[in-house]
């Protein structure tokens, strides 16, 4: 399968090149040339298949031309070593819990898949140089990528994060690991971190010295595997007789997760409607209503993994629908909530149902509650375990959120970071020091 750039200037590349490069040479994002429709029989029988069987079929449609069957099977198996259950919160509203992985957030899926795929390409290729993975994080990406790549030979990970803007629990999940993982504490915002990473990829001098790649959802190996759990959620709903009229609501920041859902839809997944739920960073919401995309600096919220002012994957959504605003706003509706509303939603849901939402899932739950129509089944993606935002959540619901052992173990480690100013020359000097 060939991958093209959303800017349509750079020429097509192989999967290997798309994964290793991350971003196309014209600064566009890679997209698969072909999105294969899965046969109807697949959907008819999906409720009798395991998560592994479903994912192998979906992965085969994406990557089957480029990776031998056994290797792909092993990569999928390793990626999906934890469940993604659909849990009924109340009548007609289901939570797709994506937080049962090592760092308790959905990004574990894409991060682990990418680590394994990259390892496969490094070990089977001619270029045996060390690969440096650069990742900008507003919280959860950094921990998922760091843990997905921890101890993988031939790869070093550099996590850039905005100083003082991620929760203590999030921070310790990537600052305490050591080994092949470095945490870079940038005196700036998430957008600054993202800009530093993008600038590094565009710097020719640097790219001659070092083999650099991204692990943000701009990387196809990170975002495409997220399609797996949309199919698996559908299978679970079908088993309960709730697979007709499905609306899926995705709490969105950089829009990788939603884009994976849209790709699943293009492959034939019978979802009627999508909702993109935002916090106060409502750039996409405004786009749906006005047709104008006006990125602006991100603002800090209690759903901080969605504090994104210029979502990278917007380019992919535009590309999928040939920039047709009518088609996009017909399939996807939006929602945007301030912190007060997010908190109120967590409290109300807990008091009435006993279900504990994290602040991101709360945005999506609220949007479903407001927009779901009679006879529809709503699924929202619960993207993180509420304990990752323990202080916020416990304070809001007035009840202590238990911290799973896995998370508590991170808190005991010693924090080690590299301080960095938000200007590119300093970051470049740091990277040059590694060659
Ligand atoms: C990353 C993240 C999001 C946003 O996902 P995108 O793919 O960037 O839109 C939502 N919730 C949580 C908990 C996250 O970590």
Tab-separated table of C-alpha atoms and ligand atoms in Angstrom:
chain	number	residue	atom	x	y	z
A	1	UNK	CA	0.000	0.000	0.000
A	2	UNK	CA	1.231	3.455	-0.868
A	3	UNK	CA	0.778	6.488	1.362
A	4	UNK	CA	0.186	9.977	0.014
A	5	UNK	CA	0.520	13.365	1.649
A	6	UNK	CA	-2.558	15.436	2.519
A	7	UNK	CA	-0.745	18.387	0.917
A	8	UNK	CA	-0.595	16.452	-2.381
A	9	UNK	CA	2.860	17.768	-3.317
A	10	UNK	CA	5.268	15.089	-2.052
A	11	UNK	CA	5.270	11.790	-3.931
A	12	UNK	CA	3.769	8.593	-2.516
A	13	UNK	CA	5.826	6.530	-0.059
A	14	UNK	CA	5.831	2.985	1.305
A	15	UNK	CA	4.410	2.093	4.736
A	16	UNK	CA	7.940	1.761	6.049
A	17	UNK	CA	8.822	5.277	4.946
A	18	UNK	CA	5.541	6.720	6.229
A	19	UNK	CA	6.146	5.201	9.664
A	20	UNK	CA	9.826	6.090	9.892
A	21	UNK	CA	9.354	9.647	8.566
A	22	UNK	CA	6.122	10.443	10.384
A	23	UNK	CA	5.447	13.588	8.369
A	24	UNK	CA	5.615	13.970	4.563
A	25	UNK	CA	8.345	16.171	3.070
A	26	UNK	CA	5.724	18.790	2.090
A	27	UNK	CA	4.610	18.906	5.774
A	28	UNK	CA	1.409	17.050	4.973
A	29	UNK	CA	0.133	13.994	6.843
A	30	UNK	CA	0.292	10.554	5.306
A	31	UNK	CA	-2.916	8.808	4.284
A	32	UNK	CA	-3.373	5.325	2.835
A	33	UNK	CA	-3.988	5.441	-0.950
A	34	UNK	CA	-6.810	3.005	-0.560
A	35	UNK	CA	-9.271	2.433	2.273
A	36	UNK	CA	-10.624	-1.050	1.683
A	37	UNK	CA	-14.248	-1.860	2.364
A	38	UNK	CA	-14.591	-4.981	4.477
A	39	UNK	CA	-17.008	-7.605	3.128
A	40	UNK	CA	-20.580	-7.665	4.377
A	41	UNK	CA	-20.055	-11.159	5.763
A	42	UNK	CA	-17.470	-9.695	8.142
A	43	UNK	CA	-20.103	-7.457	9.716
A	44	UNK	CA	-22.732	-10.197	9.706
A	45	UNK	CA	-20.458	-12.492	11.716
A	46	UNK	CA	-18.608	-9.879	13.731
A	47	UNK	CA	-20.488	-10.695	16.949
A	48	UNK	CA	-19.036	-14.204	16.959
A	49	UNK	CA	-15.436	-13.003	16.559
A	50	UNK	CA	-12.872	-12.240	19.254
A	51	UNK	CA	-11.193	-8.839	19.498
A	52	UNK	CA	-8.030	-10.423	18.140
A	53	UNK	CA	-9.829	-11.909	15.119
A	54	UNK	CA	-11.527	-8.594	14.371
A	55	UNK	CA	-8.290	-6.631	14.661
A	56	UNK	CA	-6.362	-9.062	12.472
A	57	UNK	CA	-8.919	-8.588	9.700
A	58	UNK	CA	-8.822	-4.790	10.007
A	59	UNK	CA	-5.012	-4.721	10.269
A	60	UNK	CA	-4.794	-6.945	7.193
A	61	UNK	CA	-6.787	-4.384	5.189
A	62	UNK	CA	-4.331	-1.635	6.195
A	63	UNK	CA	-0.989	-3.392	6.452
A	64	UNK	CA	-1.441	-6.818	4.842
A	65	UNK	CA	0.465	-5.857	1.662
A	66	UNK	CA	3.517	-4.739	3.610
A	67	UNK	CA	3.974	-7.158	6.494
A	68	UNK	CA	3.885	-10.937	6.432
A	69	UNK	CA	0.836	-12.491	8.051
A	70	UNK	CA	2.574	-14.073	11.035
A	71	UNK	CA	4.457	-10.923	12.002
A	72	UNK	CA	1.320	-8.801	11.687
A	73	UNK	CA	-0.599	-11.316	13.761
A	74	UNK	CA	2.055	-11.162	16.498
A	75	UNK	CA	2.085	-7.343	16.449
A	76	UNK	CA	-1.714	-7.234	16.770
A	77	UNK	CA	-1.664	-9.775	19.574
A	78	UNK	CA	0.918	-7.836	21.546
A	79	UNK	CA	-0.957	-4.565	20.981
A	80	UNK	CA	-4.303	-5.872	22.219
A	81	UNK	CA	-3.156	-7.565	25.367
A	82	UNK	CA	-5.887	-5.802	27.363
A	83	UNK	CA	-9.699	-5.620	26.957
A	84	UNK	CA	-11.786	-2.680	25.649
A	85	UNK	CA	-15.203	-3.452	27.146
A	86	UNK	CA	-18.434	-1.656	26.347
A	87	UNK	CA	-20.219	-0.864	29.621
A	88	UNK	CA	-23.810	0.323	29.926
A	89	UNK	CA	-23.957	3.568	31.923
A	90	UNK	CA	-27.678	4.082	31.533
A	91	UNK	CA	-30.402	3.088	29.103
A	92	UNK	CA	-29.100	3.559	25.553
A	93	UNK	CA	-25.739	5.067	26.580
A	94	UNK	CA	-22.627	2.941	26.626
A	95	UNK	CA	-19.058	3.677	27.645
A	96	UNK	CA	-16.335	2.144	25.485
A	97	UNK	CA	-13.637	1.788	28.137
A	98	UNK	CA	-10.263	2.233	26.505
A	99	UNK	CA	-8.298	2.590	29.725
A	100	UNK	CA	-7.327	-0.934	30.663
A	101	UNK	CA	-3.828	-0.732	29.153
A	102	UNK	CA	-0.463	-0.079	30.849
A	103	UNK	CA	-0.911	3.707	31.243
A	104	UNK	CA	-4.676	3.573	31.576
A	105	UNK	CA	-5.531	5.565	28.452
A	106	UNK	CA	-6.544	4.729	24.883
A	107	UNK	CA	-3.226	5.867	23.434
A	108	UNK	CA	-1.658	2.656	24.735
A	109	UNK	CA	-3.141	0.885	21.701
A	110	UNK	CA	-1.586	3.074	19.023
A	111	UNK	CA	1.675	3.561	20.899
A	112	UNK	CA	2.275	-0.147	21.388
A	113	UNK	CA	1.344	-0.966	17.798
A	114	UNK	CA	3.705	1.678	16.493
A	115	UNK	CA	6.580	0.515	18.710
A	116	UNK	CA	6.205	-3.046	17.431
A	117	UNK	CA	5.829	-1.987	13.796
A	118	UNK	CA	8.871	0.259	13.956
A	119	UNK	CA	10.868	-2.484	15.601
A	120	UNK	CA	9.791	-4.822	12.777
A	121	UNK	CA	10.977	-2.362	10.127
A	122	UNK	CA	14.269	-1.598	11.881
A	123	UNK	CA	15.142	-5.238	12.366
A	124	UNK	CA	14.264	-6.151	8.772
A	125	UNK	CA	15.845	-3.151	6.999
A	126	UNK	CA	19.318	-2.021	5.915
A	127	UNK	CA	19.423	1.172	7.925
A	128	UNK	CA	20.550	0.041	11.374
A	129	UNK	CA	21.014	3.530	12.845
A	130	UNK	CA	19.390	4.430	16.168
A	131	UNK	CA	15.866	5.839	15.623
A	132	UNK	CA	14.941	8.882	17.694
A	133	UNK	CA	11.223	9.182	18.363
A	134	UNK	CA	10.092	12.735	19.123
A	135	UNK	CA	6.766	13.172	20.783
A	136	UNK	CA	4.985	16.289	21.969
A	137	UNK	CA	2.432	15.656	24.693
A	138	UNK	CA	-0.268	17.545	26.527
A	139	UNK	CA	-0.369	14.681	29.015
A	140	UNK	CA	-1.377	11.221	27.897
A	141	UNK	CA	0.501	10.747	24.621
A	142	UNK	CA	3.853	10.988	26.359
A	143	UNK	CA	3.125	8.281	28.884
A	144	UNK	CA	1.581	5.911	26.341
A	145	UNK	CA	4.452	6.326	23.881
A	146	UNK	CA	7.119	6.111	26.578
A	147	UNK	CA	5.633	2.905	27.959
A	148	UNK	CA	4.953	1.436	24.525
A	149	UNK	CA	8.602	1.945	23.531
A	150	UNK	CA	10.239	1.271	26.894
A	151	UNK	CA	13.141	-1.134	26.461
A	152	UNK	CA	12.697	-1.499	22.671
A	153	UNK	CA	16.182	-1.913	21.202
A	154	UNK	CA	17.437	0.593	18.648
A	155	UNK	CA	14.909	3.287	19.568
A	156	UNK	CA	15.258	6.312	21.839
A	157	UNK	CA	12.207	8.334	22.826
A	158	UNK	CA	12.198	12.059	23.639
A	159	UNK	CA	8.968	13.262	25.251
A	160	UNK	CA	8.393	17.047	25.109
A	161	UNK	CA	5.819	18.358	27.550
A	162	UNK	CA	4.671	21.785	28.779
A	163	UNK	CA	6.128	22.503	32.211
A	164	UNK	CA	3.507	22.651	34.946
A	165	UNK	CA	0.625	21.866	32.571
A	166	UNK	CA	0.256	18.118	32.987
A	167	UNK	CA	-1.002	16.343	36.093
A	168	UNK	CA	1.472	14.832	38.538
A	169	UNK	CA	0.275	11.321	37.731
A	170	UNK	CA	0.657	11.893	33.991
A	171	UNK	CA	4.095	13.411	34.459
A	172	UNK	CA	5.528	10.569	36.517
A	173	UNK	CA	4.461	8.077	33.855
A	174	UNK	CA	7.131	9.335	31.478
A	175	UNK	CA	9.653	11.175	33.680
A	176	UNK	CA	10.517	8.234	35.928
A	177	UNK	CA	11.170	5.484	33.397
A	178	UNK	CA	14.805	6.125	32.438
A	179	UNK	CA	16.415	3.572	30.057
A	180	UNK	CA	15.673	4.658	26.460
A	181	UNK	CA	13.148	7.331	27.504
A	182	UNK	CA	14.031	11.046	28.036
A	183	UNK	CA	11.539	13.634	29.315
A	184	UNK	CA	12.010	17.204	28.059
A	185	UNK	CA	10.327	19.837	30.194
A	186	UNK	CA	9.520	22.789	27.916
A	187	UNK	CA	8.911	26.207	29.438
A	188	UNK	CA	5.859	26.857	27.239
A	189	UNK	CA	2.558	25.400	26.004
A	190	UNK	CA	1.662	22.143	24.267
A	191	UNK	CA	1.533	24.035	20.984
A	192	UNK	CA	5.154	25.115	21.575
A	193	UNK	CA	6.109	21.464	22.102
A	194	UNK	CA	4.323	20.440	18.920
A	195	UNK	CA	6.022	23.252	16.987
A	196	UNK	CA	9.484	22.225	18.240
A	197	UNK	CA	8.871	18.653	17.087
A	198	UNK	CA	7.588	19.757	13.675
A	199	UNK	CA	10.547	22.121	13.232
A	200	UNK	CA	12.975	19.304	14.028
A	201	UNK	CA	11.453	17.155	11.286
A	202	UNK	CA	11.783	19.995	8.797
A	203	UNK	CA	15.411	20.796	9.645
A	204	UNK	CA	17.540	19.248	6.913
A	205	UNK	CA	20.815	19.484	8.768
A	206	UNK	CA	19.376	17.647	11.741
A	207	UNK	CA	17.794	14.969	9.582
A	208	UNK	CA	21.095	14.221	7.941
A	209	UNK	CA	22.676	13.564	11.306
A	210	UNK	CA	19.840	11.715	13.018
A	211	UNK	CA	17.055	9.345	12.052
A	212	UNK	CA	14.032	11.152	13.515
A	213	UNK	CA	10.428	10.067	13.662
A	214	UNK	CA	7.219	11.154	15.347
A	215	UNK	CA	4.905	9.198	17.577
A	216	UNK	CA	2.084	11.698	17.719
A	217	UNK	CA	-1.146	10.758	16.016
A	218	UNK	CA	0.345	12.341	12.898
A	219	UNK	CA	2.090	8.970	12.494
A	220	UNK	CA	-0.011	6.469	10.526
A	221	UNK	CA	1.161	3.607	12.737
A	222	UNK	CA	-0.225	5.426	15.769
A	223	UNK	CA	-3.604	6.487	14.495
A	224	UNK	CA	-4.748	3.711	12.122
A	225	UNK	CA	-4.726	0.871	14.717
A	226	UNK	CA	-7.199	2.912	16.753
A	227	UNK	CA	-9.794	1.773	14.227
A	228	UNK	CA	-9.614	-1.723	15.816
A	229	UNK	CA	-11.638	-0.895	18.874
A	230	UNK	CA	-14.436	0.816	16.958
A	231	UNK	CA	-15.119	-2.495	15.218
A	232	UNK	CA	-14.845	-4.360	18.497
A	233	UNK	CA	-17.304	-1.966	20.151
A	234	UNK	CA	-19.754	-2.595	17.336
A	235	UNK	CA	-19.375	-6.355	17.830
A	236	UNK	CA	-20.187	-5.977	21.515
A	237	UNK	CA	-23.278	-3.868	20.782
A	238	UNK	CA	-24.422	-6.400	18.207
A	239	UNK	CA	-24.224	-9.153	20.813
A	240	UNK	CA	-26.625	-7.114	22.949
A	241	UNK	CA	-28.965	-6.431	20.062
A	242	UNK	CA	-28.070	-2.734	20.080
A	243	UNK	CA	-26.166	-2.381	16.799
A	244	UNK	CA	-28.815	-0.451	14.840
A	245	UNK	CA	-28.716	3.374	14.770
A	246	UNK	CA	-25.379	3.763	16.491
A	247	UNK	CA	-23.970	7.196	17.269
A	248	UNK	CA	-20.349	7.326	18.414
A	249	UNK	CA	-19.080	10.257	20.427
A	250	UNK	CA	-15.358	10.926	20.633
A	251	UNK	CA	-13.694	13.343	23.068
A	252	UNK	CA	-11.288	15.085	20.722
A	253	UNK	CA	-8.048	17.022	20.932
A	254	UNK	CA	-5.724	16.320	18.039
A	255	UNK	CA	-8.521	14.342	16.326
A	256	UNK	CA	-6.518	11.161	15.699
A	257	UNK	CA	-9.086	9.054	17.512
A	258	UNK	CA	-12.047	10.497	15.631
A	259	UNK	CA	-10.200	10.161	12.308
A	260	UNK	CA	-9.621	6.462	13.015
A	261	UNK	CA	-13.367	6.123	13.612
A	262	UNK	CA	-14.107	7.881	10.318
A	263	UNK	CA	-11.769	5.487	8.548
A	264	UNK	CA	-13.569	2.547	10.173
A	265	UNK	CA	-16.804	4.071	8.866
A	266	UNK	CA	-15.309	4.306	5.376
A	267	UNK	CA	-14.410	0.611	5.669
A	268	UNK	CA	-18.074	-0.128	6.172
A	269	UNK	CA	-18.583	0.080	9.935
A	270	UNK	CA	-22.315	0.758	10.350
A	271	UNK	CA	-22.212	3.924	12.457
A	272	UNK	CA	-24.939	6.452	11.620
A	273	UNK	CA	-23.432	9.518	13.140
A	274	UNK	CA	-20.341	10.809	14.927
A	275	UNK	CA	-20.041	13.517	17.529
A	276	UNK	CA	-16.761	15.297	18.232
A	277	UNK	CA	-16.812	16.543	21.820
A	278	UNK	CA	-14.445	19.365	22.718
A	279	UNK	CA	-13.549	21.278	25.848
A	280	UNK	CA	-13.087	25.068	25.652
A	281	UNK	CA	-10.679	24.492	22.745
A	282	UNK	CA	-13.565	24.514	20.295
A	283	UNK	CA	-11.841	25.130	16.951
A	284	UNK	CA	-13.463	22.135	15.270
A	285	UNK	CA	-16.853	22.898	16.768
A	286	UNK	CA	-16.642	26.390	15.263
A	287	UNK	CA	-15.559	24.925	11.941
A	288	UNK	CA	-18.644	22.685	11.822
A	289	UNK	CA	-20.877	25.681	12.386
A	290	UNK	CA	-19.176	28.249	10.182
A	291	UNK	CA	-17.122	26.324	7.630
A	292	UNK	CA	-14.125	28.380	8.702
A	293	UNK	CA	-11.143	26.720	10.353
A	294	UNK	CA	-9.493	29.275	12.611
A	295	UNK	CA	-6.772	27.742	14.808
A	296	UNK	CA	-5.804	29.695	17.888
A	297	UNK	CA	-3.546	29.169	20.894
A	298	UNK	CA	-4.798	26.420	23.199
A	299	UNK	CA	-6.238	27.234	26.614
A	300	UNK	CA	-5.767	25.053	29.703
A	301	UNK	CA	-8.749	23.020	30.889
A	302	UNK	CA	-9.439	20.130	33.274
A	303	UNK	CA	-9.617	17.836	30.220
A	304	UNK	CA	-6.025	18.718	29.389
A	305	UNK	CA	-5.296	15.975	26.864
A	306	UNK	CA	-7.710	17.851	24.604
A	307	UNK	CA	-6.065	21.262	25.025
A	308	UNK	CA	-5.141	21.610	21.383
A	309	UNK	CA	-5.454	24.851	19.438
A	310	UNK	CA	-4.616	23.565	15.965
A	311	UNK	CA	-5.517	19.868	15.710
A	312	UNK	CA	-3.112	18.063	13.367
A	313	UNK	CA	-5.587	15.492	12.104
A	314	UNK	CA	-8.023	18.119	10.865
A	315	UNK	CA	-6.074	17.904	7.594
A	316	UNK	CA	-6.921	14.203	7.380
A	317	UNK	CA	-10.626	14.805	7.976
A	318	UNK	CA	-10.708	17.462	5.261
A	319	UNK	CA	-8.881	15.121	2.931
A	320	UNK	CA	-11.226	12.178	3.608
A	321	UNK	CA	-14.223	14.228	2.488
A	322	UNK	CA	-12.509	16.277	-0.235
A	323	UNK	CA	-12.924	19.393	1.909
A	324	UNK	CA	-16.690	19.186	1.572
A	325	UNK	CA	-17.964	21.045	4.622
A	326	UNK	CA	-21.540	19.922	4.002
A	327	UNK	CA	-20.584	16.269	4.021
A	328	UNK	CA	-18.398	16.650	7.099
A	329	UNK	CA	-21.004	18.534	9.107
A	330	UNK	CA	-23.671	16.085	7.947
A	331	UNK	CA	-21.835	13.074	9.334
A	332	UNK	CA	-20.235	14.715	12.368
A	333	UNK	CA	-21.787	17.095	14.843
A	334	UNK	CA	-19.897	18.956	17.527
A	335	UNK	CA	-20.085	19.997	21.143
A	336	UNK	CA	-17.892	22.161	23.358
A	337	UNK	CA	-17.944	22.521	27.133
A	338	UNK	CA	-16.258	24.770	29.651
A	339	UNK	CA	-14.677	23.345	32.815
A	340	UNK	CA	-17.705	24.131	34.938
A	341	UNK	CA	-19.988	22.110	32.665
A	342	UNK	CA	-17.503	19.217	32.523
A	343	UNK	CA	-17.366	19.111	36.327
A	344	UNK	CA	-21.132	19.343	36.642
A	345	UNK	CA	-21.475	16.433	34.212
A	346	UNK	CA	-19.079	14.201	36.176
A	347	UNK	CA	-20.965	14.942	39.383
A	348	UNK	CA	-24.428	14.465	37.918
A	349	UNK	CA	-23.517	11.182	36.237
A	350	UNK	CA	-21.866	9.820	39.384
A	351	UNK	CA	-24.734	10.823	41.661
A	352	UNK	CA	-27.386	9.320	39.407
A	353	UNK	CA	-25.665	6.208	37.978
A	354	UNK	CA	-22.574	5.587	40.125
A	355	UNK	CA	-20.385	5.628	37.005
A	356	UNK	CA	-17.182	7.658	37.372
A	357	UNK	CA	-16.248	9.616	34.253
A	358	UNK	CA	-12.864	11.165	33.639
A	359	UNK	CA	-13.002	14.805	32.427
A	360	UNK	CA	-12.474	13.791	28.752
A	361	UNK	CA	-15.084	11.056	28.733
A	362	UNK	CA	-17.398	13.493	30.535
A	363	UNK	CA	-17.384	15.838	27.519
A	364	UNK	CA	-18.385	12.956	25.276
A	365	UNK	CA	-21.002	11.598	27.668
A	366	UNK	CA	-22.588	15.042	27.921
A	367	UNK	CA	-22.679	15.503	24.155
A	368	UNK	CA	-24.469	12.159	23.776
A	369	UNK	CA	-26.978	13.053	26.475
A	370	UNK	CA	-27.745	16.307	24.681
A	371	UNK	CA	-27.820	15.024	21.120
A	372	UNK	CA	-28.979	11.404	21.167
A	373	UNK	CA	-32.413	10.918	19.607
A	374	UNK	CA	-35.175	8.446	20.385
A	375	UNK	CA	-34.295	4.927	19.239
A	376	UNK	CA	-30.559	5.573	18.888
A	377	UNK	CA	-27.775	3.817	20.737
A	378	UNK	CA	-24.973	6.049	21.915
A	379	UNK	CA	-21.402	4.987	22.602
A	380	UNK	CA	-18.867	7.383	24.017
A	381	UNK	CA	-15.164	6.668	24.171
A	382	UNK	CA	-13.976	6.700	27.775
A	383	UNK	CA	-10.411	7.590	26.859
A	384	UNK	CA	-8.736	7.561	30.271
A	385	UNK	CA	-9.174	5.999	33.688
A	386	UNK	CA	-10.610	8.609	36.103
A	387	UNK	CA	-7.724	7.937	38.523
A	388	UNK	CA	-5.363	9.592	36.037
A	389	UNK	CA	-7.119	12.822	37.047
A	390	UNK	CA	-7.642	11.800	40.638
A	391	UNK	CA	-7.471	15.236	42.287
A	392	UNK	CA	-9.940	16.804	39.882
A	393	UNK	CA	-12.333	13.868	39.805
A	394	UNK	CA	-12.326	13.129	43.549
A	395	UNK	CA	-12.900	16.816	44.315
A	396	UNK	CA	-15.794	17.082	41.887
A	397	UNK	CA	-17.683	13.908	42.759
A	398	UNK	CA	-16.972	14.214	46.500
A	399	UNK	CA	-15.744	10.643	46.727
A	400	UNK	CA	-12.253	9.186	46.605
A	401	UNK	CA	-11.205	7.600	43.297
A	402	UNK	CA	-9.120	4.489	43.891
A	403	UNK	CA	-5.740	4.485	42.125
A	404	UNK	CA	-5.003	1.163	40.393
A	405	UNK	CA	-1.719	-0.496	41.453
A	406	UNK	CA	-0.166	0.030	38.036
A	407	UNK	CA	-0.552	3.774	38.405
A	408	UNK	CA	0.615	3.861	42.008
A	409	UNK	CA	3.844	2.100	40.987
A	410	UNK	CA	4.805	5.004	38.680
A	411	UNK	CA	4.400	7.500	41.524
A	412	UNK	CA	7.243	5.907	43.444
A	413	UNK	CA	9.883	6.522	40.749
A	414	UNK	CA	12.337	9.426	40.673
A	415	UNK	CA	11.584	12.289	38.255
A	416	UNK	CA	14.350	13.052	35.742
A	417	UNK	CA	13.913	15.758	33.092
A	418	UNK	CA	15.846	17.923	30.640
A	419	UNK	CA	14.759	21.594	30.990
A	420	UNK	CA	14.176	23.347	27.647
A	421	UNK	CA	13.215	26.846	26.433
A	422	UNK	CA	10.504	26.963	23.732
A	423	UNK	CA	12.878	28.150	20.984
A	424	UNK	CA	14.038	25.822	18.266
A	425	UNK	CA	17.824	26.534	18.385
A	426	UNK	CA	18.009	25.200	21.972
A	427	UNK	CA	16.102	22.061	21.070
A	428	UNK	CA	18.234	21.574	17.970
A	429	UNK	CA	21.402	21.851	20.040
A	430	UNK	CA	20.069	19.197	22.415
A	431	UNK	CA	19.368	16.824	19.529
A	432	UNK	CA	22.727	17.490	17.876
A	433	UNK	CA	24.356	16.528	21.127
A	434	UNK	CA	22.914	13.039	20.715
A	435	UNK	CA	24.490	12.227	17.346
B	1	LIG	C1	-5.283	12.165	23.673
B	1	LIG	C2	-6.531	12.154	24.460
B	1	LIG	C3	-7.736	12.614	23.916
B	1	LIG	C4	-7.813	13.240	22.543
B	1	LIG	O1	-7.562	12.302	21.512
B	1	LIG	P1	-7.167	12.816	20.049
B	1	LIG	O2	-6.919	11.588	19.268
B	1	LIG	O3	-5.954	13.669	20.196
B	1	LIG	O4	-8.318	13.613	19.558
B	1	LIG	C5	-8.891	12.487	24.659
B	1	LIG	N1	-8.847	11.972	25.910
B	1	LIG	C6	-7.716	11.535	26.466
B	1	LIG	C7	-7.750	10.989	27.843
B	1	LIG	C8	-6.526	11.608	25.758
B	1	LIG	O5	-5.403	11.170	26.329
